Amino acid sequence: MKHLILGNIPFLGLALGILFGLALYYAGATNRVIITRMLKLKELTLMKIILFAIGWGMSLTYFAVVFKIIDLGHFSIKTMNLGVVFGSFILAIGFGFIGLCPGTAIASFGAGYLKSIYVIIGGLVGAYLFTLSYPILKSIGLFENVLGGKTTLIFLSDKYNFLFKGTPWIGVVIGITLILISIVIPHSIKE
């Protein structure tokens, strides 16, 4: 049994993916109407859940760093470049118009909203077109580092650039602050 759960990584990934999809469904993140209402700042329950989850994860991560439960060598910081900024802009526009992102579209399809297949197909076509255009985009400098490349919000180690100098306790405090904000935000704003 131990080999089945821990040794078979594809099974573990599938199991965690199903659990994450169920969590998205339970939170309302598979319902494009709820997401659209959140983006219009009318229904904030999903926003509260997201802020709480970010704060909880950030608090626990930096707490584990403070007490050396997590080795900083395990962190993998991705490089910041103009392509990431531009791609984030494209994702935000599509997310705002449709109310689904690639992850929530897959969970939404699994929850029975079959029209989300168009978002999934659009994401696959977009990824394919990006692959074809990558050499051109690279040649025009779209993937040049910005903010020093591998940059973290708070100092983690000398290996990475950072925006704010301080101890990992700052990450714990920011995480707890996000949790508190998630608690005081109302569930909805009257129209």
PDB file of C-alpha atoms in Angstrom:
ATOM      1  CA  MET A   1       0.000   0.000   0.000  1.00  0.00           C
ATOM      2  CA  LYS A   2       2.856   2.394   0.825  1.00  0.00           C
ATOM      3  CA  HIS A   3       4.311   1.846  -2.659  1.00  0.00           C
ATOM      4  CA  LEU A   4       0.927   2.552  -4.257  1.00  0.00           C
ATOM      5  CA  ILE A   5       0.485   5.907  -2.506  1.00  0.00           C
ATOM      6  CA  LEU A   6       4.024   7.238  -2.269  1.00  0.00           C
ATOM      7  CA  GLY A   7       5.931   5.298  -4.901  1.00  0.00           C
ATOM      8  CA  ASN A   8       3.540   5.728  -7.809  1.00  0.00           C
ATOM      9  CA  ILE A   9       3.813   9.446  -8.559  1.00  0.00           C
ATOM     10  CA  PRO A  10       1.300   9.469 -11.469  1.00  0.00           C
ATOM     11  CA  PHE A  11      -1.340   7.985  -9.171  1.00  0.00           C
ATOM     12  CA  LEU A  12      -0.479  10.510  -6.466  1.00  0.00           C
ATOM     13  CA  GLY A  13      -0.719  13.360  -8.988  1.00  0.00           C
ATOM     14  CA  LEU A  14      -4.092  12.118 -10.199  1.00  0.00           C
ATOM     15  CA  ALA A  15      -5.393  11.744  -6.648  1.00  0.00           C
ATOM     16  CA  LEU A  16      -4.200  15.230  -5.650  1.00  0.00           C
ATOM     17  CA  GLY A  17      -5.639  16.663  -8.876  1.00  0.00           C
ATOM     18  CA  ILE A  18      -9.041  15.159  -8.133  1.00  0.00           C
ATOM     19  CA  LEU A  19      -8.944  16.498  -4.565  1.00  0.00           C
ATOM     20  CA  PHE A  20      -7.945  19.945  -5.837  1.00  0.00           C
ATOM     21  CA  GLY A  21     -10.769  19.850  -8.419  1.00  0.00           C
ATOM     22  CA  LEU A  22     -13.250  18.940  -5.673  1.00  0.00           C
ATOM     23  CA  ALA A  23     -11.949  21.825  -3.546  1.00  0.00           C
ATOM     24  CA  LEU A  24     -12.376  24.198  -6.506  1.00  0.00           C
ATOM     25  CA  TYR A  25     -15.918  22.911  -7.023  1.00  0.00           C
ATOM     26  CA  TYR A  26     -16.788  23.249  -3.341  1.00  0.00           C
ATOM     27  CA  ALA A  27     -15.390  26.821  -3.237  1.00  0.00           C
ATOM     28  CA  GLY A  28     -17.370  27.820  -6.340  1.00  0.00           C
ATOM     29  CA  ALA A  29     -14.283  28.298  -8.500  1.00  0.00           C
ATOM     30  CA  THR A  30     -15.712  26.051 -11.232  1.00  0.00           C
ATOM     31  CA  ASN A  31     -18.752  28.272 -11.687  1.00  0.00           C
ATOM     32  CA  ARG A  32     -18.000  31.032 -14.191  1.00  0.00           C
ATOM     33  CA  VAL A  33     -20.943  33.121 -12.903  1.00  0.00           C
ATOM     34  CA  ILE A  34     -19.479  33.150  -9.386  1.00  0.00           C
ATOM     35  CA  ILE A  35     -16.017  33.981 -10.761  1.00  0.00           C
ATOM     36  CA  THR A  36     -17.413  36.815 -12.901  1.00  0.00           C
ATOM     37  CA  ARG A  37     -19.325  38.225  -9.922  1.00  0.00           C
ATOM     38  CA  MET A  38     -16.101  38.080  -7.897  1.00  0.00           C
ATOM     39  CA  LEU A  39     -14.171  39.914 -10.619  1.00  0.00           C
ATOM     40  CA  LYS A  40     -16.913  42.584 -10.641  1.00  0.00           C
ATOM     41  CA  LEU A  41     -16.521  42.814  -6.822  1.00  0.00           C
ATOM     42  CA  LYS A  42     -20.178  41.846  -6.247  1.00  0.00           C
ATOM     43  CA  GLU A  43     -19.801  38.390  -4.641  1.00  0.00           C
ATOM     44  CA  LEU A  44     -16.623  38.167  -2.556  1.00  0.00           C
ATOM     45  CA  THR A  45     -16.854  34.722  -0.920  1.00  0.00           C
ATOM     46  CA  LEU A  46     -14.487  33.167  -3.470  1.00  0.00           C
ATOM     47  CA  MET A  47     -12.073  36.101  -3.055  1.00  0.00           C
ATOM     48  CA  LYS A  48     -12.114  35.527   0.713  1.00  0.00           C
ATOM     49  CA  ILE A  49     -11.268  31.849   0.168  1.00  0.00           C
ATOM     50  CA  ILE A  50      -8.418  32.714  -2.215  1.00  0.00           C
ATOM     51  CA  LEU A  51      -6.940  35.349   0.116  1.00  0.00           C
ATOM     52  CA  PHE A  52      -7.204  32.984   3.076  1.00  0.00           C
ATOM     53  CA  ALA A  53      -5.503  30.180   1.133  1.00  0.00           C
ATOM     54  CA  ILE A  54      -2.655  32.471  -0.013  1.00  0.00           C
ATOM     55  CA  GLY A  55      -2.191  33.804   3.519  1.00  0.00           C
ATOM     56  CA  TRP A  56      -2.306  30.329   5.059  1.00  0.00           C
ATOM     57  CA  GLY A  57       0.187  28.910   2.554  1.00  0.00           C
ATOM     58  CA  MET A  58       2.515  31.905   2.875  1.00  0.00           C
ATOM     59  CA  SER A  59       2.404  31.836   6.690  1.00  0.00           C
ATOM     60  CA  LEU A  60       3.131  28.123   6.872  1.00  0.00           C
ATOM     61  CA  THR A  61       5.894  28.287   4.257  1.00  0.00           C
ATOM     62  CA  TYR A  62       7.766  31.156   5.894  1.00  0.00           C
ATOM     63  CA  PHE A  63       7.155  29.689   9.356  1.00  0.00           C
ATOM     64  CA  ALA A  64       8.780  26.480   8.129  1.00  0.00           C
ATOM     65  CA  VAL A  65      11.696  28.530   6.765  1.00  0.00           C
ATOM     66  CA  VAL A  66      12.122  30.363  10.100  1.00  0.00           C
ATOM     67  CA  PHE A  67      12.353  27.090  12.038  1.00  0.00           C
ATOM     68  CA  LYS A  68      14.430  25.366   9.347  1.00  0.00           C
ATOM     69  CA  ILE A  69      11.760  22.743   8.644  1.00  0.00           C
ATOM     70  CA  ILE A  70      12.074  23.542   4.940  1.00  0.00           C
ATOM     71  CA  ASP A  71      15.506  23.848   3.380  1.00  0.00           C
ATOM     72  CA  LEU A  72      15.766  26.937   1.180  1.00  0.00           C
ATOM     73  CA  GLY A  73      17.573  24.804  -1.378  1.00  0.00           C
ATOM     74  CA  HIS A  74      14.221  23.179  -2.203  1.00  0.00           C
ATOM     75  CA  PHE A  75      12.724  26.443  -3.454  1.00  0.00           C
ATOM     76  CA  SER A  76      12.607  26.856  -7.210  1.00  0.00           C
ATOM     77  CA  ILE A  77      12.210  30.512  -8.145  1.00  0.00           C
ATOM     78  CA  LYS A  78      11.116  31.095 -11.721  1.00  0.00           C
ATOM     79  CA  THR A  79      12.741  33.814 -13.801  1.00  0.00           C
ATOM     80  CA  MET A  80      10.761  37.033 -14.259  1.00  0.00           C
ATOM     81  CA  ASN A  81      10.778  38.306 -17.831  1.00  0.00           C
ATOM     82  CA  LEU A  82       8.640  40.415 -20.147  1.00  0.00           C
ATOM     83  CA  GLY A  83       7.055  37.264 -21.596  1.00  0.00           C
ATOM     84  CA  VAL A  84       5.670  36.403 -18.154  1.00  0.00           C
ATOM     85  CA  VAL A  85       4.272  39.925 -17.786  1.00  0.00           C
ATOM     86  CA  PHE A  86       2.746  39.871 -21.286  1.00  0.00           C
ATOM     87  CA  GLY A  87       1.355  36.339 -20.831  1.00  0.00           C
ATOM     88  CA  SER A  88      -0.178  37.332 -17.482  1.00  0.00           C
ATOM     89  CA  PHE A  89      -1.895  40.249 -19.212  1.00  0.00           C
ATOM     90  CA  ILE A  90      -3.362  37.931 -21.872  1.00  0.00           C
ATOM     91  CA  LEU A  91      -4.531  35.479 -19.182  1.00  0.00           C
ATOM     92  CA  ALA A  92      -6.135  38.287 -17.148  1.00  0.00           C
ATOM     93  CA  ILE A  93      -8.055  39.627 -20.156  1.00  0.00           C
ATOM     94  CA  GLY A  94      -9.381  36.177 -21.062  1.00  0.00           C
ATOM     95  CA  PHE A  95     -10.169  35.391 -17.432  1.00  0.00           C
ATOM     96  CA  GLY A  96     -12.104  38.648 -17.103  1.00  0.00           C
ATOM     97  CA  PHE A  97     -14.123  38.114 -20.287  1.00  0.00           C
ATOM     98  CA  ILE A  98     -14.927  34.430 -19.868  1.00  0.00           C
ATOM     99  CA  GLY A  99     -14.787  33.873 -16.112  1.00  0.00           C
ATOM    100  CA  LEU A 100     -12.562  30.806 -16.410  1.00  0.00           C
ATOM    101  CA  CYS A 101      -8.822  30.225 -16.458  1.00  0.00           C
ATOM    102  CA  PRO A 102      -7.189  27.006 -17.726  1.00  0.00           C
ATOM    103  CA  GLY A 103      -7.295  25.273 -14.338  1.00  0.00           C
ATOM    104  CA  THR A 104     -10.842  26.254 -13.451  1.00  0.00           C
ATOM    105  CA  ALA A 105     -11.978  25.395 -17.000  1.00  0.00           C
ATOM    106  CA  ILE A 106     -10.835  21.784 -16.566  1.00  0.00           C
ATOM    107  CA  ALA A 107     -12.514  21.550 -13.164  1.00  0.00           C
ATOM    108  CA  SER A 108     -15.613  23.252 -14.591  1.00  0.00           C
ATOM    109  CA  PHE A 109     -15.749  20.704 -17.421  1.00  0.00           C
ATOM    110  CA  GLY A 110     -15.470  17.916 -14.859  1.00  0.00           C
ATOM    111  CA  ALA A 111     -18.319  19.535 -12.892  1.00  0.00           C
ATOM    112  CA  GLY A 112     -20.577  19.352 -15.953  1.00  0.00           C
ATOM    113  CA  TYR A 113     -20.211  22.758 -17.622  1.00  0.00           C
ATOM    114  CA  LEU A 114     -19.442  21.333 -21.058  1.00  0.00           C
ATOM    115  CA  LYS A 115     -18.983  24.711 -22.781  1.00  0.00           C
ATOM    116  CA  SER A 116     -15.727  25.103 -20.864  1.00  0.00           C
ATOM    117  CA  ILE A 117     -14.217  22.745 -23.468  1.00  0.00           C
ATOM    118  CA  TYR A 118     -13.818  25.850 -25.653  1.00  0.00           C
ATOM    119  CA  VAL A 119     -11.549  27.425 -23.030  1.00  0.00           C
ATOM    120  CA  ILE A 120      -9.550  24.190 -22.766  1.00  0.00           C
ATOM    121  CA  ILE A 121      -9.173  23.931 -26.559  1.00  0.00           C
ATOM    122  CA  GLY A 122      -8.301  27.641 -26.731  1.00  0.00           C
ATOM    123  CA  GLY A 123      -5.566  27.112 -24.141  1.00  0.00           C
ATOM    124  CA  LEU A 124      -4.122  24.173 -26.055  1.00  0.00           C
ATOM    125  CA  VAL A 125      -4.198  26.084 -29.362  1.00  0.00           C
ATOM    126  CA  GLY A 126      -2.618  29.099 -27.652  1.00  0.00           C
ATOM    127  CA  ALA A 127       0.152  26.926 -26.185  1.00  0.00           C
ATOM    128  CA  TYR A 128       0.795  25.394 -29.610  1.00  0.00           C
ATOM    129  CA  LEU A 129       0.967  28.829 -31.293  1.00  0.00           C
ATOM    130  CA  PHE A 130       3.287  30.041 -28.542  1.00  0.00           C
ATOM    131  CA  THR A 131       5.576  27.069 -29.203  1.00  0.00           C
ATOM    132  CA  LEU A 132       5.685  27.912 -32.911  1.00  0.00           C
ATOM    133  CA  SER A 133       6.363  31.610 -32.273  1.00  0.00           C
ATOM    134  CA  TYR A 134       8.884  31.133 -29.438  1.00  0.00           C
ATOM    135  CA  PRO A 135      12.014  31.669 -31.600  1.00  0.00           C
ATOM    136  CA  ILE A 136      10.642  34.951 -32.964  1.00  0.00           C
ATOM    137  CA  LEU A 137       9.518  36.156 -29.530  1.00  0.00           C
ATOM    138  CA  LYS A 138      12.918  35.288 -28.079  1.00  0.00           C
ATOM    139  CA  SER A 139      14.745  37.103 -30.894  1.00  0.00           C
ATOM    140  CA  ILE A 140      12.882  40.355 -30.145  1.00  0.00           C
ATOM    141  CA  GLY A 141      13.911  40.175 -26.471  1.00  0.00           C
ATOM    142  CA  LEU A 142      10.599  39.168 -24.916  1.00  0.00           C
ATOM    143  CA  PHE A 143      12.339  36.733 -22.575  1.00  0.00           C
ATOM    144  CA  GLU A 144      15.029  39.076 -21.258  1.00  0.00           C
ATOM    145  CA  ASN A 145      15.126  39.180 -17.455  1.00  0.00           C
ATOM    146  CA  VAL A 146      13.361  41.951 -15.583  1.00  0.00           C
ATOM    147  CA  LEU A 147      13.667  42.721 -11.869  1.00  0.00           C
ATOM    148  CA  GLY A 148      16.963  40.850 -11.875  1.00  0.00           C
ATOM    149  CA  GLY A 149      15.539  37.571 -13.150  1.00  0.00           C
ATOM    150  CA  LYS A 150      14.985  35.174 -10.250  1.00  0.00           C
ATOM    151  CA  THR A 151      13.518  37.575  -7.700  1.00  0.00           C
ATOM    152  CA  THR A 152      11.585  36.943  -4.501  1.00  0.00           C
ATOM    153  CA  LEU A 153       9.350  39.308  -2.562  1.00  0.00           C
ATOM    154  CA  ILE A 154      11.301  38.832   0.668  1.00  0.00           C
ATOM    155  CA  PHE A 155      14.937  37.855   1.125  1.00  0.00           C
ATOM    156  CA  LEU A 156      15.295  34.075   1.151  1.00  0.00           C
ATOM    157  CA  SER A 157      18.958  33.538   0.397  1.00  0.00           C
ATOM    158  CA  ASP A 158      21.897  35.165  -1.352  1.00  0.00           C
ATOM    159  CA  LYS A 159      21.114  32.949  -4.349  1.00  0.00           C
ATOM    160  CA  TYR A 160      18.093  35.104  -5.366  1.00  0.00           C
ATOM    161  CA  ASN A 161      17.378  38.795  -5.818  1.00  0.00           C
ATOM    162  CA  PHE A 162      14.700  40.224  -3.534  1.00  0.00           C
ATOM    163  CA  LEU A 163      12.459  43.272  -3.279  1.00  0.00           C
ATOM    164  CA  PHE A 164      12.440  43.630   0.526  1.00  0.00           C
ATOM    165  CA  LYS A 165      15.268  42.868   2.935  1.00  0.00           C
ATOM    166  CA  GLY A 166      14.220  41.257   6.147  1.00  0.00           C
ATOM    167  CA  THR A 167      13.765  37.998   7.931  1.00  0.00           C
ATOM    168  CA  PRO A 168      11.333  35.260   6.886  1.00  0.00           C
ATOM    169  CA  TRP A 169       9.169  36.490   9.791  1.00  0.00           C
ATOM    170  CA  ILE A 170       8.000  39.231   7.414  1.00  0.00           C
ATOM    171  CA  GLY A 171       6.490  36.498   5.230  1.00  0.00           C
ATOM    172  CA  VAL A 172       4.680  35.075   8.264  1.00  0.00           C
ATOM    173  CA  VAL A 173       3.317  38.539   9.132  1.00  0.00           C
ATOM    174  CA  ILE A 174       2.188  39.209   5.535  1.00  0.00           C
ATOM    175  CA  GLY A 175       0.485  35.808   5.448  1.00  0.00           C
ATOM    176  CA  ILE A 176      -1.355  36.451   8.716  1.00  0.00           C
ATOM    177  CA  THR A 177      -2.348  39.906   7.436  1.00  0.00           C
ATOM    178  CA  LEU A 178      -3.881  38.324   4.313  1.00  0.00           C
ATOM    179  CA  ILE A 179      -5.802  35.879   6.531  1.00  0.00           C
ATOM    180  CA  LEU A 180      -7.145  38.776   8.628  1.00  0.00           C
ATOM    181  CA  ILE A 181      -8.123  40.716   5.495  1.00  0.00           C
ATOM    182  CA  SER A 182      -9.972  37.636   4.222  1.00  0.00           C
ATOM    183  CA  ILE A 183     -11.930  37.523   7.468  1.00  0.00           C
ATOM    184  CA  VAL A 184     -13.009  41.196   7.465  1.00  0.00           C
ATOM    185  CA  ILE A 185     -13.981  41.412   3.779  1.00  0.00           C
ATOM    186  CA  PRO A 186     -17.785  41.135   3.481  1.00  0.00           C
ATOM    187  CA  HIS A 187     -19.251  38.169   1.591  1.00  0.00           C
ATOM    188  CA  SER A 188     -21.013  40.444  -0.861  1.00  0.00           C
ATOM    189  CA  ILE A 189     -21.402  44.069  -1.793  1.00  0.00           C
ATOM    190  CA  LYS A 190     -24.923  45.313  -2.345  1.00  0.00           C
ATOM    191  CA  GLU A 191     -25.590  46.283  -5.946  1.00  0.00           C
TER     192      GLU A 191
END
